[in-house]
Each structure stands twice: as C-alpha cells, then as structure tokens.
C-alpha cells in the first residue's frame, strides 16, 4: 500500500459492504485538506461532510449493488480543481460483491486545456463565419474538416457538401498539382500564398487567392492548417485582358508598314515602332 500513498493527482477509497473505509490513499485527498489515514476504519457517513455524503451515498450504494458510475466533481476547497470519480464494486473470486472502490483523478489541467481549446475554436468560428472569404481548416492531406458558410456565396456549395471532402476535389488538375508541390516545400514558418482555380457548383471555374497558415490553436499541441480563399476571378480576368491588349498593341506597332509612335500628354515619345 505504500505505493498508493504517493499516488500523484489521484486518490483511492475502498469501502466494505457496511460503507466503512478499508483503504484510503492518494495525494489528491491531501490536496483538498484530507488526511487519507484518518479516514480509514471510519464509515463514509462519518468521514465525509453531510453534504458530501448526501451526494456520494447513491453512487456508493449502487456500487454495492454491482453498478459502476463515473462522475465529475469540483474540489471541496473550491480552488478550481476538477476530478473524475469512478465508483464501482469490488468482487470476490466467486464474483460476489464484497465492497466498493472510488478512484478520483485530478483532471484540472485537462479541463483547462479543453476549455481553452473550445474558446479558441469559438473565436475562430466567429471570425470565419463573418468573413466574405471562404475559410477552410484542412489536414495534411488537404481534406476539409471545417468550412465557413461563405462557401455558399462564393462557390455555390452548401457547407455540408464540402465537409469531409478533399480540397483537390474542387480544384483544376493544374491548381491541385501546383498547390501540392508548394505545400511539400512549405516550411510553415510563413504563410503560403498561391493562385488557385476552383470549380464552382455550377461547373464554372473561378480564380481564388489562397493564403494558408499553420496555426497551433490555444490549448492544443497539434498544428492545423487554415486556408483563406479570396475570390479574385474578376481581377485575374481583367489583368489578363489588359496583358492581351498590350500584347496586341505591341504586335501591331511592330508589324506596321509605316512609322508609328505613341506620345504622352507632355509630348514625350513612349513607344516607337521599328
């Protein structure tokens, strides 16, 4: 039993069929101001405060009836500690109930991490859901684990139709190969920016500027990739139309049979054909 005396962040309380504590050990009890050894050979009703016993009695009696329970409780000192208490029967070799056992484990750190992660997730969703850009959370295979409702306005897909699918399913072959190659070389220290062409729900193709960031949500140890897709289809087409127009003008100037020049408002020559 000496090993149980220093049981870290936990306690164990074994009781017989008369609800008398037979063995009580663990540092978790000392953390809340209770001496385990002083509880032994005392009935649970006497050892615990009236309010505490009123709470635990149904679970202890259920254990003597062969039932197991798992409950989450706060510290008696109200110091922010949280415990998961598992209460169940102790059986003889013949399978008869000869007592019960309550094992309390301090889960305070786990709970704080979980609450921080949930709060981080809530803030992320609040920002993403109110963005006009499409925001995705993807794994290393670029499978979509979360998508903002704006995917409906930008690409015409219902969010439910996108969840669980791979981003590659919505990209042209050229864009998928390009982003996969860029991702393989990405060191994740800086955002990854790339121009991608996506297939909208109506079959049309739309250019988007993708900005991928590797983030570690608060309270988590695992990184996640968040991708922001901004619709730049009109800008890309306008830029390409301008480039085509400039190229056509250049060819016209080069192939003209007579001398031609482009002069600005100040009378300066800007372009002179050969």
mmCIF file of C-alpha atoms in Angstrom:
data_model
loop_
_atom_site.group_PDB
_atom_site.id
_atom_site.type_symbol
_atom_site.label_atom_id
_atom_site.label_comp_id
_atom_site.label_asym_id
_atom_site.label_seq_id
_atom_site.Cartn_x
_atom_site.Cartn_y
_atom_site.Cartn_z
ATOM 1 C CA UNK A 1 0.000 0.000 0.000
ATOM 2 C CA UNK A 2 2.990 2.353 0.350
ATOM 3 C CA UNK A 3 2.955 2.983 -3.401
ATOM 4 C CA UNK A 4 -0.629 4.240 -3.142
ATOM 5 C CA UNK A 5 0.379 6.791 -0.503
ATOM 6 C CA UNK A 6 2.130 8.873 -3.125
ATOM 7 C CA UNK A 7 -0.364 8.270 -5.898
ATOM 8 C CA UNK A 8 0.002 11.572 -7.844
ATOM 9 C CA UNK A 9 -3.074 13.652 -8.672
ATOM 10 C CA UNK A 10 -5.385 10.830 -7.618
ATOM 11 C CA UNK A 11 -6.874 9.018 -4.645
ATOM 12 C CA UNK A 12 -8.381 5.609 -3.999
ATOM 13 C CA UNK A 13 -11.013 4.799 -1.356
ATOM 14 C CA UNK A 14 -12.006 1.172 -0.775
ATOM 15 C CA UNK A 15 -15.081 0.505 1.381
ATOM 16 C CA UNK A 16 -16.767 -2.640 2.626
ATOM 17 C CA UNK A 17 -20.441 -3.629 2.495
ATOM 18 C CA UNK A 18 -21.101 -1.608 5.667
ATOM 19 C CA UNK A 19 -19.793 1.500 3.859
ATOM 20 C CA UNK A 20 -16.737 1.634 6.105
ATOM 21 C CA UNK A 21 -13.486 2.758 4.502
ATOM 22 C CA UNK A 22 -10.956 -0.090 4.495
ATOM 23 C CA UNK A 23 -8.188 1.531 2.477
ATOM 24 C CA UNK A 24 -7.798 5.253 1.714
ATOM 25 C CA UNK A 25 -4.702 6.512 -0.120
ATOM 26 C CA UNK A 26 -3.540 9.196 -2.551
ATOM 27 C CA UNK A 27 -2.129 12.684 -2.725
ATOM 28 C CA UNK A 28 -5.334 14.109 -4.253
ATOM 29 C CA UNK A 29 -7.010 13.884 -0.841
ATOM 30 C CA UNK A 30 -4.168 15.777 0.798
ATOM 31 C CA UNK A 31 -4.517 18.480 -1.854
ATOM 32 C CA UNK A 32 -8.036 19.161 -0.567
ATOM 33 C CA UNK A 33 -7.055 19.098 3.093
ATOM 34 C CA UNK A 34 -7.967 15.496 3.980
ATOM 35 C CA UNK A 35 -5.594 13.016 5.615
ATOM 36 C CA UNK A 36 -6.190 9.613 3.969
ATOM 37 C CA UNK A 37 -5.088 7.659 7.033
ATOM 38 C CA UNK A 38 -7.585 9.462 9.272
ATOM 39 C CA UNK A 39 -10.433 8.272 7.054
ATOM 40 C CA UNK A 40 -9.624 4.567 7.324
ATOM 41 C CA UNK A 41 -11.842 2.401 9.555
ATOM 42 C CA UNK A 42 -14.463 5.135 9.634
ATOM 43 C CA UNK A 43 -17.846 4.943 7.962
ATOM 44 C CA UNK A 44 -18.271 7.096 4.890
ATOM 45 C CA UNK A 45 -21.191 8.873 6.551
ATOM 46 C CA UNK A 46 -18.925 9.929 9.435
ATOM 47 C CA UNK A 47 -15.758 10.608 7.443
ATOM 48 C CA UNK A 48 -17.354 12.849 4.850
ATOM 49 C CA UNK A 49 -19.234 16.060 5.449
ATOM 50 C CA UNK A 50 -23.046 15.692 5.456
ATOM 51 C CA UNK A 51 -23.443 17.447 2.106
ATOM 52 C CA UNK A 52 -20.602 15.427 0.579
ATOM 53 C CA UNK A 53 -22.028 12.147 1.824
ATOM 54 C CA UNK A 54 -25.521 13.051 0.624
ATOM 55 C CA UNK A 55 -24.035 13.491 -2.841
ATOM 56 C CA UNK A 56 -21.931 10.294 -2.864
ATOM 57 C CA UNK A 57 -24.226 7.894 -0.984
ATOM 58 C CA UNK A 58 -26.362 6.891 -4.018
ATOM 59 C CA UNK A 59 -23.211 6.055 -6.009
ATOM 60 C CA UNK A 60 -21.663 4.053 -3.146
ATOM 61 C CA UNK A 61 -24.851 2.047 -2.636
ATOM 62 C CA UNK A 62 -25.102 1.490 -6.400
ATOM 63 C CA UNK A 63 -21.574 0.047 -6.315
ATOM 64 C CA UNK A 64 -22.642 -2.428 -3.605
ATOM 65 C CA UNK A 65 -25.486 -3.404 -5.932
ATOM 66 C CA UNK A 66 -22.944 -4.171 -8.669
ATOM 67 C CA UNK A 67 -23.253 -0.944 -10.656
ATOM 68 C CA UNK A 68 -20.438 1.368 -11.773
ATOM 69 C CA UNK A 69 -20.599 5.160 -12.048
ATOM 70 C CA UNK A 70 -18.355 7.923 -13.380
ATOM 71 C CA UNK A 71 -18.945 11.495 -12.208
ATOM 72 C CA UNK A 72 -17.171 14.832 -12.474
ATOM 73 C CA UNK A 73 -16.889 16.919 -9.304
ATOM 74 C CA UNK A 74 -15.210 20.051 -8.045
ATOM 75 C CA UNK A 75 -12.791 20.352 -5.156
ATOM 76 C CA UNK A 76 -14.254 20.691 -1.659
ATOM 77 C CA UNK A 77 -11.912 23.647 -1.263
ATOM 78 C CA UNK A 78 -13.470 25.290 -4.323
ATOM 79 C CA UNK A 79 -9.956 26.014 -5.651
ATOM 80 C CA UNK A 80 -10.723 25.323 -9.285
ATOM 81 C CA UNK A 81 -9.618 21.693 -9.229
ATOM 82 C CA UNK A 82 -11.822 19.221 -11.066
ATOM 83 C CA UNK A 83 -11.914 15.466 -10.515
ATOM 84 C CA UNK A 84 -13.351 12.491 -12.344
ATOM 85 C CA UNK A 85 -14.511 9.929 -9.773
ATOM 86 C CA UNK A 86 -15.079 6.349 -10.866
ATOM 87 C CA UNK A 87 -17.071 4.282 -8.348
ATOM 88 C CA UNK A 88 -17.656 0.581 -8.759
ATOM 89 C CA UNK A 89 -17.979 -2.775 -6.987
ATOM 90 C CA UNK A 90 -15.167 -4.913 -5.590
ATOM 91 C CA UNK A 91 -15.794 -8.593 -6.350
ATOM 92 C CA UNK A 92 -14.589 -11.765 -4.679
ATOM 93 C CA UNK A 93 -13.062 -14.632 -6.625
ATOM 94 C CA UNK A 94 -16.548 -16.121 -6.722
ATOM 95 C CA UNK A 95 -17.927 -12.955 -8.319
ATOM 96 C CA UNK A 96 -19.769 -11.707 -5.242
ATOM 97 C CA UNK A 97 -19.775 -8.031 -4.266
ATOM 98 C CA UNK A 98 -17.669 -7.646 -1.137
ATOM 99 C CA UNK A 99 -17.296 -3.875 -1.189
ATOM 100 C CA UNK A 100 -16.705 -0.932 -3.442
ATOM 101 C CA UNK A 101 -13.960 1.365 -4.635
ATOM 102 C CA UNK A 102 -13.915 5.063 -5.520
ATOM 103 C CA UNK A 103 -10.984 6.343 -7.576
ATOM 104 C CA UNK A 104 -10.678 10.109 -8.019
ATOM 105 C CA UNK A 105 -8.349 11.549 -10.680
ATOM 106 C CA UNK A 106 -7.436 15.230 -10.914
ATOM 107 C CA UNK A 107 -8.332 16.371 -14.448
ATOM 108 C CA UNK A 108 -7.969 20.108 -13.800
ATOM 109 C CA UNK A 109 -5.178 20.654 -16.341
ATOM 110 C CA UNK A 110 -7.015 18.612 -18.950
ATOM 111 C CA UNK A 111 -10.199 20.562 -18.338
ATOM 112 C CA UNK A 112 -8.400 23.893 -18.617
ATOM 113 C CA UNK A 113 -6.807 22.830 -21.885
ATOM 114 C CA UNK A 114 -10.150 21.637 -23.217
ATOM 115 C CA UNK A 115 -11.894 24.862 -22.224
ATOM 116 C CA UNK A 116 -9.105 26.953 -23.772
ATOM 117 C CA UNK A 117 -9.330 24.928 -26.972
ATOM 118 C CA UNK A 118 -13.100 25.333 -27.081
ATOM 119 C CA UNK A 119 -12.765 29.092 -26.558
ATOM 120 C CA UNK A 120 -10.120 29.307 -29.284
ATOM 121 C CA UNK A 121 -12.386 27.330 -31.602
ATOM 122 C CA UNK A 122 -15.323 29.605 -30.772
ATOM 123 C CA UNK A 123 -13.320 32.742 -31.600
ATOM 124 C CA UNK A 124 -12.035 31.180 -34.824
ATOM 125 C CA UNK A 125 -15.551 30.274 -35.944
ATOM 126 C CA UNK A 126 -16.887 33.713 -35.024
ATOM 127 C CA UNK A 127 -14.300 35.425 -37.241
ATOM 128 C CA UNK A 128 -14.504 32.883 -40.062
ATOM 129 C CA UNK A 129 -18.288 32.772 -40.201
ATOM 130 C CA UNK A 130 -18.440 36.549 -40.614
ATOM 131 C CA UNK A 131 -15.800 36.711 -43.340
ATOM 132 C CA UNK A 132 -16.689 37.180 -47.006
ATOM 133 C CA UNK A 133 -13.755 34.921 -47.907
ATOM 134 C CA UNK A 134 -14.022 31.140 -47.796
ATOM 135 C CA UNK A 135 -12.161 29.826 -44.738
ATOM 136 C CA UNK A 136 -11.190 26.165 -44.545
ATOM 137 C CA UNK A 137 -9.427 24.026 -41.991
ATOM 138 C CA UNK A 138 -7.612 21.140 -43.637
ATOM 139 C CA UNK A 139 -5.352 18.292 -42.577
ATOM 140 C CA UNK A 140 -2.047 17.277 -44.133
ATOM 141 C CA UNK A 141 -3.887 15.531 -46.979
ATOM 142 C CA UNK A 142 -5.899 18.738 -47.616
ATOM 143 C CA UNK A 143 -9.119 17.052 -46.524
ATOM 144 C CA UNK A 144 -11.614 19.637 -45.264
ATOM 145 C CA UNK A 145 -12.534 19.450 -41.578
ATOM 146 C CA UNK A 146 -14.350 22.773 -41.347
ATOM 147 C CA UNK A 147 -15.602 25.352 -43.864
ATOM 148 C CA UNK A 148 -17.175 28.773 -43.414
ATOM 149 C CA UNK A 149 -20.748 29.408 -44.607
ATOM 150 C CA UNK A 150 -19.387 31.880 -47.202
ATOM 151 C CA UNK A 151 -18.572 28.904 -49.446
ATOM 152 C CA UNK A 152 -22.245 29.082 -50.405
ATOM 153 C CA UNK A 153 -21.934 32.656 -51.723
ATOM 154 C CA UNK A 154 -18.508 32.320 -53.350
ATOM 155 C CA UNK A 155 -18.687 28.871 -54.922
ATOM 156 C CA UNK A 156 -22.345 27.868 -54.614
ATOM 157 C CA UNK A 157 -21.771 24.809 -52.406
ATOM 158 C CA UNK A 158 -23.660 24.044 -49.219
ATOM 159 C CA UNK A 159 -21.135 23.693 -46.356
ATOM 160 C CA UNK A 160 -22.404 20.177 -45.620
ATOM 161 C CA UNK A 161 -21.465 19.102 -49.151
ATOM 162 C CA UNK A 162 -17.886 20.266 -48.661
ATOM 163 C CA UNK A 163 -17.139 18.859 -45.200
ATOM 164 C CA UNK A 164 -15.109 15.667 -45.313
ATOM 165 C CA UNK A 165 -14.194 16.117 -48.959
ATOM 166 C CA UNK A 166 -10.716 16.904 -50.198
ATOM 167 C CA UNK A 167 -9.838 20.370 -51.454
ATOM 168 C CA UNK A 168 -8.409 18.599 -54.519
ATOM 169 C CA UNK A 169 -12.000 17.657 -55.465
ATOM 170 C CA UNK A 170 -12.744 21.336 -56.081
ATOM 171 C CA UNK A 171 -9.531 22.302 -57.897
ATOM 172 C CA UNK A 172 -8.500 22.031 -61.526
ATOM 173 C CA UNK A 173 -5.768 19.446 -62.098
ATOM 174 C CA UNK A 174 -3.188 22.180 -62.693
ATOM 175 C CA UNK A 175 -4.060 24.008 -59.487
ATOM 176 C CA UNK A 176 -4.006 20.823 -57.418
ATOM 177 C CA UNK A 177 -0.567 19.864 -58.710
ATOM 178 C CA UNK A 178 0.694 23.399 -58.079
ATOM 179 C CA UNK A 179 -0.547 23.674 -54.503
ATOM 180 C CA UNK A 180 0.598 20.149 -53.641
ATOM 181 C CA UNK A 181 4.126 20.950 -54.830
ATOM 182 C CA UNK A 182 4.132 24.281 -52.975
ATOM 183 C CA UNK A 183 2.843 22.614 -49.780
ATOM 184 C CA UNK A 184 5.557 19.949 -49.913
ATOM 185 C CA UNK A 185 8.221 22.673 -49.924
ATOM 186 C CA UNK A 186 6.479 24.846 -47.308
ATOM 187 C CA UNK A 187 8.348 25.291 -44.014
ATOM 188 C CA UNK A 188 5.159 26.591 -42.309
ATOM 189 C CA UNK A 189 7.027 29.489 -40.716
ATOM 190 C CA UNK A 190 5.424 31.990 -43.083
ATOM 191 C CA UNK A 191 2.000 31.938 -44.792
ATOM 192 C CA UNK A 192 1.806 30.054 -48.082
ATOM 193 C CA UNK A 193 0.246 32.161 -50.836
ATOM 194 C CA UNK A 194 -0.881 30.694 -54.156
ATOM 195 C CA UNK A 195 -3.288 31.408 -57.007
ATOM 196 C CA UNK A 196 -5.769 28.558 -57.402
ATOM 197 C CA UNK A 197 -8.579 27.856 -59.848
ATOM 198 C CA UNK A 198 -11.602 26.215 -58.277
ATOM 199 C CA UNK A 199 -14.618 24.518 -59.808
ATOM 200 C CA UNK A 200 -17.845 26.146 -58.604
ATOM 201 C CA UNK A 201 -21.070 24.244 -58.006
ATOM 202 C CA UNK A 202 -22.422 25.335 -61.416
ATOM 203 C CA UNK A 203 -19.335 23.974 -63.183
ATOM 204 C CA UNK A 204 -17.738 27.357 -63.835
ATOM 205 C CA UNK A 205 -14.099 27.997 -62.954
ATOM 206 C CA UNK A 206 -13.155 30.755 -60.541
ATOM 207 C CA UNK A 207 -9.745 32.092 -59.621
ATOM 208 C CA UNK A 208 -9.056 32.451 -55.904
ATOM 209 C CA UNK A 209 -6.056 33.641 -53.969
ATOM 210 C CA UNK A 210 -5.238 31.026 -51.330
ATOM 211 C CA UNK A 211 -3.433 32.006 -48.149
ATOM 212 C CA UNK A 212 -2.548 29.007 -45.977
ATOM 213 C CA UNK A 213 -1.348 29.374 -42.395
ATOM 214 C CA UNK A 214 -0.106 26.736 -39.990
ATOM 215 C CA UNK A 215 -1.506 27.510 -36.549
ATOM 216 C CA UNK A 216 -1.489 25.828 -33.152
ATOM 217 C CA UNK A 217 -4.870 26.517 -31.506
ATOM 218 C CA UNK A 218 -4.679 27.772 -27.908
ATOM 219 C CA UNK A 219 -4.741 24.812 -25.560
ATOM 220 C CA UNK A 220 -3.603 22.340 -28.225
ATOM 221 C CA UNK A 221 -0.232 20.840 -29.120
ATOM 222 C CA UNK A 222 -1.140 19.893 -32.684
ATOM 223 C CA UNK A 223 -0.878 22.296 -35.600
ATOM 224 C CA UNK A 224 -3.725 22.848 -38.007
ATOM 225 C CA UNK A 225 -3.702 24.388 -41.478
ATOM 226 C CA UNK A 226 -6.194 27.165 -42.090
ATOM 227 C CA UNK A 227 -6.736 28.266 -45.690
ATOM 228 C CA UNK A 228 -8.297 31.582 -46.639
ATOM 229 C CA UNK A 229 -9.702 31.646 -50.200
ATOM 230 C CA UNK A 230 -10.374 35.095 -51.648
ATOM 231 C CA UNK A 231 -12.354 35.387 -54.875
ATOM 232 C CA UNK A 232 -10.105 37.219 -57.382
ATOM 233 C CA UNK A 233 -11.714 35.912 -60.557
ATOM 234 C CA UNK A 234 -12.657 39.351 -61.923
ATOM 235 C CA UNK A 235 -9.232 40.800 -61.135
ATOM 236 C CA UNK A 236 -7.409 37.913 -62.825
ATOM 237 C CA UNK A 237 -9.545 38.139 -65.966
ATOM 238 C CA UNK A 238 -9.149 41.938 -66.072
ATOM 239 C CA UNK A 239 -5.381 41.675 -65.659
ATOM 240 C CA UNK A 240 -5.131 39.052 -68.373
ATOM 241 C CA UNK A 241 -7.361 41.064 -70.718
ATOM 242 C CA UNK A 242 -5.077 44.074 -70.198
ATOM 243 C CA UNK A 243 -1.996 41.945 -70.862
ATOM 244 C CA UNK A 244 -3.592 40.582 -74.050
ATOM 245 C CA UNK A 245 -4.469 44.117 -75.181
ATOM 246 C CA UNK A 246 -0.929 45.332 -74.539
ATOM 247 C CA UNK A 247 0.483 42.366 -76.429
ATOM 248 C CA UNK A 248 -1.839 43.008 -79.355
ATOM 249 C CA UNK A 249 -0.822 46.675 -79.398
ATOM 250 C CA UNK A 250 2.859 45.715 -79.336
ATOM 251 C CA UNK A 251 2.429 43.344 -82.264
ATOM 252 C CA UNK A 252 0.510 45.988 -84.193
ATOM 253 C CA UNK A 253 3.282 48.524 -83.667
ATOM 254 C CA UNK A 254 5.996 46.066 -84.653
ATOM 255 C CA UNK A 255 4.251 44.936 -87.844
ATOM 256 C CA UNK A 256 3.046 48.338 -89.051
ATOM 257 C CA UNK A 257 4.239 49.221 -92.584
ATOM 258 C CA UNK A 258 4.611 52.892 -91.703
ATOM 259 C CA UNK A 259 6.359 54.602 -88.818
ATOM 260 C CA UNK A 260 4.205 54.909 -85.703
ATOM 261 C CA UNK A 261 4.807 56.439 -82.317
ATOM 262 C CA UNK A 262 2.899 56.730 -79.040
ATOM 263 C CA UNK A 263 3.253 60.163 -77.424
ATOM 264 C CA UNK A 264 2.109 61.129 -73.913
ATOM 265 C CA UNK A 265 0.417 64.387 -72.908
ATOM 266 C CA UNK A 266 3.781 66.084 -72.428
ATOM 267 C CA UNK A 267 4.796 65.314 -75.996
ATOM 268 C CA UNK A 268 7.277 62.649 -74.961
ATOM 269 C CA UNK A 269 7.685 59.528 -77.056
ATOM 270 C CA UNK A 270 6.586 56.428 -75.157
ATOM 271 C CA UNK A 271 6.641 53.789 -77.905
ATOM 272 C CA UNK A 272 8.219 53.998 -81.371
ATOM 273 C CA UNK A 273 7.872 51.107 -83.806
ATOM 274 C CA UNK A 274 10.947 49.925 -85.692
#
